Amino acid sequence: EAKEMGGDTVSLFTHALRERDEQRARLREALAAALEAEELELHLQPQRNLENGSLAGVEALLRWNSPRLGRWVAPAEILSAAAELGLVGRLDRQVLRRAVQLLAGWPGPPPCLAINISVSTLHDQRFAEEVRDALHAARVAPGRLEIEIPEDLAVRDLPAVHQTLTALREVGVTLALDDFGSGHSGLPHVVRLPVQRLKLDRSIVAQLPEDAKAMAVLRATMALARGMGIEVVGEGVETEAQATSLHEAGCHVIQGWLIARPMPVEAFLASLPPPLLLPAPAQTTRVGAG
Ligand code: C2E
Ligand code: MG
Ligand code: MG
Ligand code: MG
């Protein structure tokens, strides 16, 4: 009997594994079709300057509500499926195209719009040229586009990526190091990256002001940024107390639910105060549409 139970356990286990593999396969299949159909969207989240209350930038975040899967799929899940399919480059390029298109069609003076780009895409020597061409074709000033680079990039410190970053700076786009303080990037790496902004990770911000170590990371980050002449953006700010700690430490730009959640493009444009509240052109929120 014991042997039989053991057998059942094993078959339950293999069944669960098979189920998981099938789910992943369905996700990959749905994603491949969604990329083909340009079904993925960007939602927008504002950054606020605490000194004067102005809009200090906007981050575009990937959103996918799959009709086929019947659910929203989180960016991390999208990215790992895209990696399994070898389609990260394609995904990043759809995001780039859509962001440039949003900037080109912005009602009023466009803000600086940030997109997230994967390390593998930054390996590609053609990427900077593609960015330049996309901006040029849409007549968008390069300074309006910001590229957020993943924090783990700072660790890898790869020559090919450095070349792309330098080329992107030559194109004139803004570069931001995302998730700073989330774990890996040592200061020696960071100071060599040609970035204009550091985004202080939510895991640090969440512990302000009670946690002494988080406060120390904040102070050290501000000192580093001052030394490099770059701006710090506090990420994932949810409370007034967190905003106050950041402001007092000299971090004047924040992003997070305290200000606003990421929103569909139409809702974002409608939330802008006058004089930016001009009639928005009819547009879809599809990544890379048109
Ligand atoms: P990220 O670039 O650091 O983006 C910030 C994440 O924090 C977003 O999660 C955002 O929705 C969330 N967030 C913003 N404010 C708050 C807050 O106050 N509290 C909390 N708890 N969360 C907040 P999201 O949209 O799930 O994206 C997760 C990550 O996926 C992003 O982290 C980014 O690394 C990646 N990602 C998102 N969109 C793209 C994309 O278009 N391309 C690539 N390559 N990666 C993307
Ligand atoms: Mg980001
Ligand atoms: Mg981040
Ligand atoms: Mg992140």
CSV table of C-alpha atoms and ligand atoms in Angstrom, one decimal:
chain,number,residue,atom,x,y,z
A,1,GLU,CA,0.0,0.0,0.0
A,2,ALA,CA,2.8,2.3,0.9
A,3,LYS,CA,4.3,1.7,-2.5
A,4,GLU,CA,1.0,2.5,-4.1
A,5,MET,CA,0.8,5.9,-2.3
A,6,GLY,CA,4.3,6.7,-3.2
A,7,GLY,CA,3.4,6.0,-6.8
A,8,ASP,CA,0.4,8.3,-6.5
A,9,THR,CA,2.5,11.1,-5.0
A,10,VAL,CA,4.9,10.8,-7.9
A,11,SER,CA,2.2,10.9,-10.5
A,12,LEU,CA,0.6,13.9,-8.8
A,13,PHE,CA,4.0,15.6,-8.9
A,14,THR,CA,4.6,14.8,-12.5
A,15,HIS,CA,1.1,15.9,-13.3
A,16,ALA,CA,1.7,19.3,-11.6
A,17,LEU,CA,4.9,19.7,-13.5
A,18,ARG,CA,3.2,18.9,-16.8
A,19,GLU,CA,0.4,21.3,-16.0
A,20,ARG,CA,3.0,24.0,-15.3
A,21,ASP,CA,4.8,23.4,-18.5
A,22,GLU,CA,1.6,23.5,-20.4
A,23,GLN,CA,0.7,26.8,-18.8
A,24,ARG,CA,4.0,28.3,-19.8
A,25,ALA,CA,3.7,27.0,-23.3
A,26,ARG,CA,0.2,28.6,-23.5
A,27,LEU,CA,1.7,31.9,-22.2
A,28,ARG,CA,4.5,31.8,-24.8
A,29,GLU,CA,2.0,31.0,-27.6
A,30,ALA,CA,-0.3,33.9,-26.5
A,31,LEU,CA,2.6,36.3,-26.2
A,32,ALA,CA,4.0,35.4,-29.7
A,33,ALA,CA,0.6,36.1,-31.1
A,34,ALA,CA,0.2,39.3,-29.1
A,35,LEU,CA,3.5,40.7,-30.3
A,36,GLU,CA,2.4,39.9,-33.8
A,37,ALA,CA,-0.9,41.6,-33.3
A,38,GLU,CA,0.7,44.5,-31.3
A,39,GLU,CA,-1.7,43.8,-28.5
A,40,LEU,CA,0.6,45.0,-25.7
A,41,GLU,CA,0.0,48.4,-24.2
A,42,LEU,CA,1.9,51.1,-22.3
A,43,HIS,CA,0.4,52.6,-19.2
A,44,LEU,CA,1.9,55.9,-17.9
A,45,GLN,CA,2.9,57.0,-14.4
A,46,PRO,CA,3.9,60.6,-13.6
A,47,GLN,CA,7.0,61.8,-11.7
A,48,ARG,CA,6.5,64.9,-9.6
A,49,ASN,CA,9.0,67.6,-8.8
A,50,LEU,CA,8.5,68.3,-5.1
A,51,GLU,CA,10.1,71.8,-5.3
A,52,ASN,CA,7.4,73.2,-7.6
A,53,GLY,CA,4.8,70.5,-8.1
A,54,SER,CA,5.5,70.2,-11.8
A,55,LEU,CA,5.5,67.1,-13.9
A,56,ALA,CA,9.2,65.9,-13.9
A,57,GLY,CA,8.8,63.1,-16.3
A,58,VAL,CA,6.6,60.1,-17.1
A,59,GLU,CA,7.4,56.4,-17.1
A,60,ALA,CA,5.8,54.0,-19.6
A,61,LEU,CA,5.1,50.6,-18.2
A,62,LEU,CA,4.2,47.5,-20.1
A,63,ARG,CA,0.6,46.2,-19.7
A,64,TRP,CA,-1.0,43.2,-21.4
A,65,ASN,CA,-4.5,42.1,-21.0
A,66,SER,CA,-4.6,38.9,-23.0
A,67,PRO,CA,-8.0,38.0,-24.4
A,68,ARG,CA,-6.7,34.5,-25.1
A,69,LEU,CA,-5.5,33.9,-21.5
A,70,GLY,CA,-8.4,35.9,-20.1
A,71,ARG,CA,-6.2,37.9,-17.7
A,72,TRP,CA,-3.6,40.7,-17.2
A,73,VAL,CA,-0.1,39.3,-17.4
A,74,ALA,CA,2.5,41.0,-15.2
A,75,PRO,CA,5.6,42.6,-16.9
A,76,ALA,CA,7.9,40.1,-15.2
A,77,GLU,CA,6.0,37.3,-16.6
A,78,ILE,CA,5.8,38.9,-20.0
A,79,LEU,CA,9.6,39.4,-20.0
A,80,SER,CA,10.5,35.9,-19.0
A,81,ALA,CA,8.2,34.4,-21.6
A,82,ALA,CA,9.7,36.8,-24.2
A,83,ALA,CA,13.2,35.7,-23.2
A,84,GLU,CA,12.2,32.1,-23.7
A,85,LEU,CA,10.9,32.9,-27.1
A,86,GLY,CA,13.9,35.0,-28.0
A,87,LEU,CA,11.6,37.9,-28.6
A,88,VAL,CA,12.9,40.5,-26.0
A,89,GLY,CA,14.4,42.6,-28.8
A,90,ARG,CA,11.1,42.6,-30.6
A,91,LEU,CA,9.2,43.6,-27.5
A,92,ASP,CA,11.6,46.4,-26.6
A,93,ARG,CA,11.3,47.8,-30.2
A,94,GLN,CA,7.6,47.8,-30.0
A,95,VAL,CA,7.8,49.7,-26.7
A,96,LEU,CA,10.3,52.2,-28.3
A,97,ARG,CA,8.0,52.7,-31.3
A,98,ARG,CA,4.9,53.2,-29.2
A,99,ALA,CA,6.7,55.7,-26.9
A,100,VAL,CA,8.0,57.8,-29.8
A,101,GLN,CA,4.5,57.7,-31.3
A,102,LEU,CA,3.1,59.0,-28.0
A,103,LEU,CA,5.6,61.8,-27.9
A,104,ALA,CA,4.9,62.8,-31.5
A,105,GLY,CA,1.2,62.9,-30.9
A,106,TRP,CA,1.4,64.5,-27.4
A,107,PRO,CA,-1.2,67.3,-26.9
A,108,GLY,CA,1.0,70.2,-25.9
A,109,PRO,CA,4.7,70.3,-25.1
A,110,PRO,CA,5.7,66.6,-24.5
A,111,PRO,CA,7.2,65.6,-21.1
A,112,CYS,CA,10.3,63.4,-20.9
A,113,LEU,CA,8.9,59.9,-21.4
A,114,ALA,CA,10.9,57.0,-20.0
A,115,ILE,CA,10.9,53.5,-21.3
A,116,ASN,CA,12.4,50.3,-19.9
A,117,ILE,CA,14.9,48.5,-22.1
A,118,SER,CA,16.4,45.1,-21.4
A,119,VAL,CA,20.1,44.4,-21.2
A,120,SER,CA,20.1,42.1,-24.2
A,121,THR,CA,18.8,44.8,-26.4
A,122,LEU,CA,21.5,47.2,-25.1
A,123,HIS,CA,24.0,44.6,-26.3
A,124,ASP,CA,22.9,45.2,-29.9
A,125,GLN,CA,25.1,47.8,-31.5
A,126,ARG,CA,22.4,48.8,-33.9
A,127,PHE,CA,20.0,49.9,-31.1
A,128,ALA,CA,21.3,53.4,-30.7
A,129,GLU,CA,20.9,54.0,-34.5
A,130,GLU,CA,17.4,52.6,-34.4
A,131,VAL,CA,16.5,55.0,-31.6
A,132,ARG,CA,17.9,57.9,-33.5
A,133,ASP,CA,16.0,56.9,-36.7
A,134,ALA,CA,12.7,56.4,-34.9
A,135,LEU,CA,13.0,59.8,-33.2
A,136,HIS,CA,14.1,61.5,-36.4
A,137,ALA,CA,11.3,59.9,-38.5
A,138,ALA,CA,8.7,61.1,-35.9
A,139,ARG,CA,10.4,64.5,-35.5
A,140,VAL,CA,10.7,64.1,-31.8
A,141,ALA,CA,13.5,65.9,-29.9
A,142,PRO,CA,15.8,63.1,-28.5
A,143,GLY,CA,15.9,64.8,-25.1
A,144,ARG,CA,12.2,63.9,-24.7
A,145,LEU,CA,13.0,60.2,-24.6
A,146,GLU,CA,14.5,58.6,-21.5
A,147,ILE,CA,15.9,55.1,-21.5
A,148,GLU,CA,15.8,53.2,-18.1
A,149,ILE,CA,18.5,50.7,-17.9
A,150,PRO,CA,18.3,47.7,-15.6
A,151,GLU,CA,20.3,47.8,-12.4
A,152,ASP,CA,22.1,44.5,-13.0
A,153,LEU,CA,23.7,46.2,-16.0
A,154,ALA,CA,26.0,48.0,-13.6
A,155,VAL,CA,27.4,44.7,-12.4
A,156,ARG,CA,28.0,43.2,-15.7
A,157,ASP,CA,29.7,46.3,-17.0
A,158,LEU,CA,29.9,45.0,-20.5
A,159,PRO,CA,31.9,46.9,-23.1
A,160,ALA,CA,29.3,46.3,-25.7
A,161,VAL,CA,26.6,47.8,-23.5
A,162,HIS,CA,28.8,50.7,-22.6
A,163,GLN,CA,29.2,51.4,-26.3
A,164,THR,CA,25.5,51.4,-26.9
A,165,LEU,CA,25.0,53.7,-23.9
A,166,THR,CA,27.6,56.1,-25.2
A,167,ALA,CA,26.0,56.1,-28.6
A,168,LEU,CA,22.6,56.7,-27.1
A,169,ARG,CA,24.0,59.7,-25.3
A,170,GLU,CA,25.4,61.0,-28.6
A,171,VAL,CA,21.9,60.6,-30.0
A,172,GLY,CA,20.7,62.8,-27.2
A,173,VAL,CA,18.4,60.6,-25.2
A,174,THR,CA,18.4,60.7,-21.4
A,175,LEU,CA,19.7,57.7,-19.6
A,176,ALA,CA,18.5,56.6,-16.2
A,177,LEU,CA,19.8,53.7,-14.0
A,178,ASP,CA,16.7,51.9,-12.7
A,179,ASP,CA,16.2,50.2,-9.3
A,180,PHE,CA,19.4,51.7,-7.8
A,181,GLY,CA,20.1,50.2,-4.4
A,182,SER,CA,18.1,47.0,-5.1
A,183,GLY,CA,21.2,44.8,-4.6
A,184,HIS,CA,24.0,44.6,-7.1
A,185,SER,CA,25.5,47.8,-8.4
A,186,GLY,CA,28.6,48.8,-6.6
A,187,LEU,CA,29.5,52.5,-6.7
A,188,PRO,CA,32.6,52.0,-8.9
A,189,HIS,CA,30.4,50.6,-11.7
A,190,VAL,CA,27.8,53.3,-11.4
A,191,VAL,CA,30.2,56.2,-11.7
A,192,ARG,CA,31.4,54.8,-15.0
A,193,LEU,CA,27.9,54.6,-16.6
A,194,PRO,CA,27.0,57.7,-18.7
A,195,VAL,CA,23.6,58.2,-16.9
A,196,GLN,CA,21.9,61.5,-16.0
A,197,ARG,CA,19.5,60.0,-13.5
A,198,LEU,CA,19.4,57.4,-10.7
A,199,LYS,CA,16.1,55.8,-9.8
A,200,LEU,CA,16.3,54.9,-6.1
A,201,ASP,CA,14.6,51.5,-5.7
A,202,ARG,CA,11.3,51.0,-4.0
A,203,SER,CA,12.8,48.5,-1.6
A,204,ILE,CA,14.8,51.4,-0.1
A,205,VAL,CA,12.1,54.0,-0.3
A,206,ALA,CA,9.6,51.6,1.4
A,207,GLN,CA,11.8,51.6,4.6
A,208,LEU,CA,12.0,55.4,4.9
A,209,PRO,CA,12.3,57.0,7.4
A,210,GLU,CA,12.3,54.3,10.1
A,211,ASP,CA,15.1,52.1,8.9
A,212,ALA,CA,18.5,53.5,9.6
A,213,LYS,CA,20.2,51.6,6.8
A,214,ALA,CA,17.7,52.8,4.2
A,215,MET,CA,18.3,56.4,5.4
A,216,ALA,CA,22.1,55.7,5.0
A,217,VAL,CA,21.6,54.4,1.5
A,218,LEU,CA,19.5,57.5,0.7
A,219,ARG,CA,22.2,59.9,2.0
A,220,ALA,CA,25.0,58.0,0.2
A,221,THR,CA,23.0,58.0,-3.0
A,222,MET,CA,22.4,61.8,-2.8
A,223,ALA,CA,26.1,62.4,-2.1
A,224,LEU,CA,27.0,60.2,-5.1
A,225,ALA,CA,24.5,61.9,-7.3
A,226,ARG,CA,25.7,65.4,-6.3
A,227,GLY,CA,29.3,64.3,-7.1
A,228,MET,CA,28.3,63.1,-10.5
A,229,GLY,CA,26.0,66.0,-11.2
A,230,ILE,CA,22.9,63.8,-11.8
A,231,GLU,CA,19.3,63.7,-10.6
A,232,VAL,CA,17.8,61.1,-8.2
A,233,VAL,CA,14.2,59.9,-8.6
A,234,GLY,CA,12.6,58.2,-5.6
A,235,GLU,CA,10.6,55.2,-6.9
A,236,GLY,CA,7.5,53.5,-5.4
A,237,VAL,CA,6.7,56.4,-3.0
A,238,GLU,CA,3.5,55.5,-1.2
A,239,THR,CA,3.4,57.7,1.8
A,240,GLU,CA,3.8,61.4,2.8
A,241,ALA,CA,6.5,60.3,5.3
A,242,GLN,CA,8.5,58.7,2.5
A,243,ALA,CA,8.2,61.8,0.3
A,244,THR,CA,9.3,64.1,3.2
A,245,SER,CA,12.4,62.0,3.9
A,246,LEU,CA,13.3,62.1,0.2
A,247,HIS,CA,12.7,65.8,0.0
A,248,GLU,CA,14.7,66.6,3.1
A,249,ALA,CA,17.6,64.5,1.8
A,250,GLY,CA,17.6,66.6,-1.4
A,251,CYS,CA,15.8,64.2,-3.6
A,252,HIS,CA,13.2,66.4,-5.4
A,253,VAL,CA,11.7,64.1,-7.9
A,254,ILE,CA,9.4,61.2,-6.8
A,255,GLN,CA,7.2,58.6,-8.5
A,256,GLY,CA,4.7,56.3,-6.9
A,257,TRP,CA,1.2,55.6,-5.8
A,258,LEU,CA,1.3,58.7,-3.6
A,259,ILE,CA,1.3,60.8,-6.8
A,260,ALA,CA,-0.6,58.4,-9.1
A,261,ARG,CA,-0.8,54.8,-10.2
A,262,PRO,CA,0.2,53.9,-13.7
A,263,MET,CA,-2.8,54.7,-16.0
A,264,PRO,CA,-3.9,54.1,-19.6
A,265,VAL,CA,-2.8,56.8,-21.9
A,266,GLU,CA,-6.2,58.5,-22.3
A,267,ALA,CA,-6.7,58.6,-18.5
A,268,PHE,CA,-3.2,60.0,-18.0
A,269,LEU,CA,-3.7,62.8,-20.6
A,270,ALA,CA,-7.1,63.6,-19.0
A,271,SER,CA,-5.4,63.9,-15.6
A,272,LEU,CA,-2.9,66.6,-16.7
A,273,PRO,CA,-3.7,70.0,-15.4
A,274,PRO,CA,-4.4,72.9,-17.8
A,275,PRO,CA,-2.8,74.2,-20.0
A,276,LEU,CA,-1.7,70.6,-20.9
A,277,LEU,CA,-5.4,69.6,-21.0
A,278,LEU,CA,-5.9,70.1,-24.6
A,279,PRO,CA,-8.2,67.9,-26.7
A,280,ALA,CA,-6.3,64.6,-27.0
A,281,PRO,CA,-6.2,63.1,-30.5
A,282,ALA,CA,-8.0,59.9,-31.0
A,283,GLN,CA,-5.5,57.2,-30.4
A,284,THR,CA,-5.2,53.6,-29.3
A,285,THR,CA,-2.9,52.6,-26.5
A,286,ARG,CA,-1.3,49.7,-28.4
A,287,VAL,CA,2.4,49.3,-28.4
A,288,GLY,CA,3.8,50.0,-31.8
A,289,ALA,CA,0.4,50.5,-33.4
A,290,GLY,CA,0.3,52.4,-36.7
B,1,C2E,P1,10.4,49.4,-12.8
B,1,C2E,O1,10.9,49.9,-14.1
B,1,C2E,O2,11.2,49.6,-11.6
B,1,C2E,O3,9.0,50.0,-12.6
B,1,C2E,C1,8.4,50.4,-11.4
B,1,C2E,C2,7.4,49.3,-10.9
B,1,C2E,O4,6.9,49.7,-9.7
B,1,C2E,C3,6.2,49.1,-11.8
B,1,C2E,O5,5.8,47.8,-11.7
B,1,C2E,C4,5.2,50.1,-11.2
B,1,C2E,O6,3.8,49.7,-11.6
B,1,C2E,C5,5.5,49.8,-9.8
B,1,C2E,N1,5.1,50.9,-8.9
B,1,C2E,C6,5.0,52.3,-9.2
B,1,C2E,N2,4.7,53.0,-8.1
B,1,C2E,C7,4.6,52.1,-7.1
B,1,C2E,C8,4.2,52.3,-5.7
B,1,C2E,O7,4.0,53.3,-5.2
B,1,C2E,N3,4.1,51.1,-5.0
B,1,C2E,C9,4.3,49.9,-5.5
B,1,C2E,N4,4.2,48.8,-4.7
B,1,C2E,N5,4.7,49.7,-6.8
B,1,C2E,C10,4.8,50.8,-7.6
B,1,C2E,P2,5.4,47.0,-13.0
B,1,C2E,O8,4.6,47.8,-13.9
B,1,C2E,O9,4.8,45.7,-12.5
B,1,C2E,O10,6.8,46.6,-13.7
B,1,C2E,C11,7.7,45.8,-13.1
B,1,C2E,C12,9.0,45.8,-13.8
B,1,C2E,O11,8.9,45.3,-15.1
B,1,C2E,C13,9.5,47.3,-14.0
B,1,C2E,O12,10.2,47.8,-12.9
B,1,C2E,C14,10.5,47.0,-15.2
B,1,C2E,O13,11.7,46.5,-14.7
B,1,C2E,C15,9.8,45.9,-16.0
B,1,C2E,N6,9.1,46.5,-17.1
B,1,C2E,C16,7.9,47.2,-17.1
B,1,C2E,N7,7.6,47.6,-18.3
B,1,C2E,C17,8.6,47.2,-19.1
B,1,C2E,C18,8.9,47.4,-20.5
B,1,C2E,O14,8.2,48.0,-21.3
B,1,C2E,N8,10.0,46.8,-21.0
B,1,C2E,C19,10.9,46.1,-20.2
B,1,C2E,N9,12.0,45.6,-20.7
B,1,C2E,N10,10.7,46.0,-18.9
B,1,C2E,C20,9.6,46.5,-18.3
B,2,MG,MG,11.7,51.5,-14.7
B,3,MG,MG,12.6,50.7,-10.9
B,4,MG,MG,12.0,47.3,-11.1
